[in-house]
Short mmCIF file of C-alpha atoms and ligand atoms in Angstrom, two decimals:
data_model
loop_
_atom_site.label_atom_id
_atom_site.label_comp_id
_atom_site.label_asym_id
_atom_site.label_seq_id
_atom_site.Cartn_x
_atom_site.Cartn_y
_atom_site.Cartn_z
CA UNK L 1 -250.03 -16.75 139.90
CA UNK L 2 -246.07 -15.95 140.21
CA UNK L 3 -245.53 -17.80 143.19
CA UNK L 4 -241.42 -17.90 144.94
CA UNK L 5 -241.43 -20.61 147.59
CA UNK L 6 -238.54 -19.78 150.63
CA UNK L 7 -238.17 -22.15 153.74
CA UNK L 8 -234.80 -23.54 155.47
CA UNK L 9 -233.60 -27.38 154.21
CA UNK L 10 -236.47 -29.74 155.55
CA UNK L 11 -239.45 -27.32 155.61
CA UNK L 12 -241.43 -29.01 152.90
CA UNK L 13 -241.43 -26.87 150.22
CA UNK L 14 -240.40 -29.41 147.24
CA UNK L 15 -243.55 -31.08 148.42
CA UNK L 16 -245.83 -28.07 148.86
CA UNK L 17 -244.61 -26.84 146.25
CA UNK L 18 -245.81 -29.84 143.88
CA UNK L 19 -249.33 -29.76 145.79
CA UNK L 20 -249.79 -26.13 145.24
CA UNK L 21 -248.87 -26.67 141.65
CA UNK L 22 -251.08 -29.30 140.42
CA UNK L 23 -254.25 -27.04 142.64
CA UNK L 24 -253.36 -24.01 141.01
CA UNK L 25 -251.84 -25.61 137.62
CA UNK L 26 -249.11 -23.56 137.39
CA UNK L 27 -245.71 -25.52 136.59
CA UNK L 28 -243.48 -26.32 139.28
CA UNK L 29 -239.79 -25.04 138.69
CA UNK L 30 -237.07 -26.48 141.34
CA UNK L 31 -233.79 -25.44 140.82
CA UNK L 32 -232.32 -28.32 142.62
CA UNK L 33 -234.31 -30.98 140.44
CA UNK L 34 -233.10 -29.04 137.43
CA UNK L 35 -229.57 -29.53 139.04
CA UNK L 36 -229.79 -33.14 139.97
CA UNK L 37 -231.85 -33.57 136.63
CA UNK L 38 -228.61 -32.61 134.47
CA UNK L 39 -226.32 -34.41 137.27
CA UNK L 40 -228.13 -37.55 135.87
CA UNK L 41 -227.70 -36.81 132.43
CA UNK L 42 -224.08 -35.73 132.98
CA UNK L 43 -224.67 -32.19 131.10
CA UNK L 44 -222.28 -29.70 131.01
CA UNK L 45 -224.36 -27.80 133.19
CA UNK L 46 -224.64 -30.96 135.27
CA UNK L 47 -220.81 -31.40 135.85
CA UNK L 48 -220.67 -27.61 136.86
CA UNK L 49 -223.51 -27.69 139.87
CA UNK L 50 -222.19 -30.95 140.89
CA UNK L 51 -219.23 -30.21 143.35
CA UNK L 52 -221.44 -27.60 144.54
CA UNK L 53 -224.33 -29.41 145.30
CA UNK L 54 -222.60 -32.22 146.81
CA UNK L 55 -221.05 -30.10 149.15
CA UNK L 56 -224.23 -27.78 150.12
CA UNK L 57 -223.28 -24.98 148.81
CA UNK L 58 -224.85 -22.54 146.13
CA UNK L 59 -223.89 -23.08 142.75
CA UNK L 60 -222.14 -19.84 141.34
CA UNK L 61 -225.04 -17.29 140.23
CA UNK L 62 -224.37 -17.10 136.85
CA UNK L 63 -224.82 -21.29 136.51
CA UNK L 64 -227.82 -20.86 138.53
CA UNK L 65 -229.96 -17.70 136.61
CA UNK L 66 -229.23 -18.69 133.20
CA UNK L 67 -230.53 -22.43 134.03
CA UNK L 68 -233.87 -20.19 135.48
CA UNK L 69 -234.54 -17.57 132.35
CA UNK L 70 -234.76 -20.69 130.19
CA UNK L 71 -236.94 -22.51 132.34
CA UNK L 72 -239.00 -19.28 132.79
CA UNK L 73 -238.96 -19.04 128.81
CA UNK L 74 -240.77 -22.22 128.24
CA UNK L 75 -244.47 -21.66 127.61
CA UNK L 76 -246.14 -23.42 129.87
CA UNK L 77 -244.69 -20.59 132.66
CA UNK L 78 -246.11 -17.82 130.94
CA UNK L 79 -249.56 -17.45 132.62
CA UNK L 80 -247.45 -18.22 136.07
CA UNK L 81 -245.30 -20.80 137.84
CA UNK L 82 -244.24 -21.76 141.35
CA UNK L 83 -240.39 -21.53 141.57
CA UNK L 84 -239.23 -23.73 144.54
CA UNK L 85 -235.48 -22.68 145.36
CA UNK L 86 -234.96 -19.88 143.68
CA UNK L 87 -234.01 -17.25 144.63
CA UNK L 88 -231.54 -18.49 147.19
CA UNK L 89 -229.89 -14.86 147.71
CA UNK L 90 -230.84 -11.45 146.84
CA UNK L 91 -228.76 -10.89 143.82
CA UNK L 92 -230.93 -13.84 141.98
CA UNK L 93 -233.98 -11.88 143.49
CA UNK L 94 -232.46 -9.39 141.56
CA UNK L 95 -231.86 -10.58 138.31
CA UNK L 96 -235.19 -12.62 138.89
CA UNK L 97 -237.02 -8.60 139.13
CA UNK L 98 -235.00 -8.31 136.10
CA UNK L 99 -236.45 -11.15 133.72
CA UNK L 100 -239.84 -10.67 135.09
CA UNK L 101 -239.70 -7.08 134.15
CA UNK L 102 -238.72 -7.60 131.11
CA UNK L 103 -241.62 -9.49 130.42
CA UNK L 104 -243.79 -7.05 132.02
CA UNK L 105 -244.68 -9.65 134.74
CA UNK L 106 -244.19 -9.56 138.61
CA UNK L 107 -244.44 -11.50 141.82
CA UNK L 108 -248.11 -11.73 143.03
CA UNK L 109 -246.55 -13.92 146.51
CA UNK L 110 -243.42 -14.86 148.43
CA UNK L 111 -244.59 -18.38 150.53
CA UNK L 112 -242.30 -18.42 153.75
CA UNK L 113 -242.64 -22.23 155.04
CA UNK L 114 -242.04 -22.00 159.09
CA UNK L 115 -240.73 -25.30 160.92
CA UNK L 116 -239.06 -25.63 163.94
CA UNK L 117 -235.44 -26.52 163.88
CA UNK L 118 -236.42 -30.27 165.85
CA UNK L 119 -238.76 -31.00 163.19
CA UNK L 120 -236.25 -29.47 160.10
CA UNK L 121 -233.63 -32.74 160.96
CA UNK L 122 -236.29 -35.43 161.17
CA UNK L 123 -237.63 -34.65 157.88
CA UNK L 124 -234.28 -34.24 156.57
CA UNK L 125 -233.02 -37.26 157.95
CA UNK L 126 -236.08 -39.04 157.06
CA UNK L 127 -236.08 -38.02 153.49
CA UNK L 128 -232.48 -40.21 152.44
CA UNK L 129 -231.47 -37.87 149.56
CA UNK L 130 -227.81 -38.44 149.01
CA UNK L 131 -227.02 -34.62 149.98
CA UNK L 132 -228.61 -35.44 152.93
CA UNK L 133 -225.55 -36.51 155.00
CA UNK L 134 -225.17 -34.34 158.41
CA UNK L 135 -222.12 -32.81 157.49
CA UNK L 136 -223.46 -31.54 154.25
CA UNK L 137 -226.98 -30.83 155.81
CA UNK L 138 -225.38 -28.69 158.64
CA UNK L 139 -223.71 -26.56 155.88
CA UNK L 140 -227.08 -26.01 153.71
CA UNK L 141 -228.76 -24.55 157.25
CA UNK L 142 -225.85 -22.44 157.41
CA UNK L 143 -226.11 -21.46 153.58
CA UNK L 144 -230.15 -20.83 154.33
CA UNK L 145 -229.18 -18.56 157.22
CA UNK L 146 -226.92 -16.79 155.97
CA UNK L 147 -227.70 -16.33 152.25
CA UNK L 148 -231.21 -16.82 152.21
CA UNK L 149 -232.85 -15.83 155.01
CA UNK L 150 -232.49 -12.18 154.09
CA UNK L 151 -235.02 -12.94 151.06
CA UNK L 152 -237.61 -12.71 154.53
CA UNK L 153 -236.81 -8.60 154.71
CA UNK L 154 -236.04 -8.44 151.00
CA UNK L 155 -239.60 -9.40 150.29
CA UNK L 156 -241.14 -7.97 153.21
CA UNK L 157 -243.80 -6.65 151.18
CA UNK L 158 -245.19 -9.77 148.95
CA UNK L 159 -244.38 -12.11 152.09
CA UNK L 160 -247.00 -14.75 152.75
CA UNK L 161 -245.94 -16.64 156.07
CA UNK L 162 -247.33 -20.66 156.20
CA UNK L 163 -247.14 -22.67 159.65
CA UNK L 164 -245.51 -25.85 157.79
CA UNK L 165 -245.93 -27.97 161.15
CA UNK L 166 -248.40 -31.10 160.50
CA UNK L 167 -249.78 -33.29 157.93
CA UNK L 168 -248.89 -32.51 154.15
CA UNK L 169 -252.66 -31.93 153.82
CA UNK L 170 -252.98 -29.54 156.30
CA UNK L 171 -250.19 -27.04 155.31
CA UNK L 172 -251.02 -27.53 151.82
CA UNK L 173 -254.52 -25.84 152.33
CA UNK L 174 -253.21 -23.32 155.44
CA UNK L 175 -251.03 -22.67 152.02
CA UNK L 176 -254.07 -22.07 149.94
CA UNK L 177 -255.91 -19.87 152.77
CA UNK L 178 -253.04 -17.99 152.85
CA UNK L 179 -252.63 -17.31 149.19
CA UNK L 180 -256.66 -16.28 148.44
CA UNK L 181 -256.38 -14.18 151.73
CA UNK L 182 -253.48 -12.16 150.12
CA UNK L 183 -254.86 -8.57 148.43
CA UNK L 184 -254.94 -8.17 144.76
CA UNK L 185 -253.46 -4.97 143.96
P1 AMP S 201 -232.70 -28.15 146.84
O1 AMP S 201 -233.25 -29.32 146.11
O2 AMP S 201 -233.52 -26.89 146.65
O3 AMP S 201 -232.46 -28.45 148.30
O4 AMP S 201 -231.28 -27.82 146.20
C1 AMP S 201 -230.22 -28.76 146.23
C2 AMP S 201 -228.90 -28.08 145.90
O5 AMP S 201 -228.97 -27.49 144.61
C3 AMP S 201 -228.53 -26.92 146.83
O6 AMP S 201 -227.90 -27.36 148.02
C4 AMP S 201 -227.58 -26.13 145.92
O7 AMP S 201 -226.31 -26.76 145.84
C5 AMP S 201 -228.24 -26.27 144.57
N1 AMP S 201 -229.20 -25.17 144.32
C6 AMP S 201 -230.55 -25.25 144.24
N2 AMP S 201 -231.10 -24.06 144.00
C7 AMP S 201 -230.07 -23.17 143.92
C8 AMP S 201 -230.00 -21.76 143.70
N3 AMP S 201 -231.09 -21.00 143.52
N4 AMP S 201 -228.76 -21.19 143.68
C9 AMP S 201 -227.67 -21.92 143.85
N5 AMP S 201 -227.67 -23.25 144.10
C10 AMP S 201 -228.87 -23.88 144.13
#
């Protein structure tokens, strides 16, 4: 399955998004692990995203979709993946429709992980990450709001909505209902 994972900072979806990988062993692709991935190594890619990611805020698109139709490249996404943070606006949804057309392959789901805004700052503030300062975390909402959230109309038609309140365990599998109650078409 060709799974994109979208949800505001906090929801959950780095973690889902590992769960749902090993059940449906598909590789999980996180564009902000790639990022802080190449921070630690100090790539040249890694001193690019870094001001960027320090601050909240995107990393410029062209950074950002070449780092993904490498990833996507590797073989073990071929028969599917589960990209976690990517897209983040519409134009990488649209050079995303790009490389999977090119390859003849499409989206089979859009996961939309739902949280209350209450519940969004305790798990941020729980989680200790060191972009996770309120200053920076108050800018990534608004980034999510106003850059992301219109992926939720954009893919109005593959969207998969997941209540991401409770235990891991729980929204994992309301996850997996979700995904085997979606049509094949
Ligand atoms: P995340 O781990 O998904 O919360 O991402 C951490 C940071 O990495 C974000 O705040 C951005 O600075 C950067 N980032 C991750 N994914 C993207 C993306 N698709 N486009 C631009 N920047 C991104």
């Amino acid at each position: 399955m060709r799974i994109v994972l979208v949800g505001p900072p906090g929801a959950g979806k780095g973690t889902q998004a590992a769960r749902l990988s090993e059940r449906l062993d598909a590789p999980h692709i996180s564009t902000g692990d790639l990022f802080r991935e190449n921070m630690r190594n100090e790539t040249e890619l890694g001193k690019e995203a870094q001001r960027y990611v320090d601050a909240g805020d995107l990393v410029p698109d062209e950074v950002t979709v070449g780092m993904v139709k490498d990833r996507l490249a590797q073989p073990d996404a071929a028969q599917g993946f589960l990209l976690d943070g990517f897209p983040r606006n519409t134009s990488q949804a649209d050079e995303l429709n790009k490389v999977l057309a090119d390859l003849d392959q499409r989206l089979d789901a859009v996961l939309l992980f739902e949280v209350d805004d209450e519940e969004l700052i305790s798990r941020l503030t729980a989680r200790g990450r060191s972009d996770d300062t309120e200053e920076v975390i108050r800018n990534r909402q608004q980034v999510y709001r106003r850059e992301t959230a219109p992926l939720i109309e954009y893919y109005s038609d593959l969207l998969v909505k997941v209540d991401a309140m409770g235990t891991m365990d729980e929204v994992t599998d309301r996850a997996m209902d979700a995904l085997a109650d979606e049509p094949e078409d």
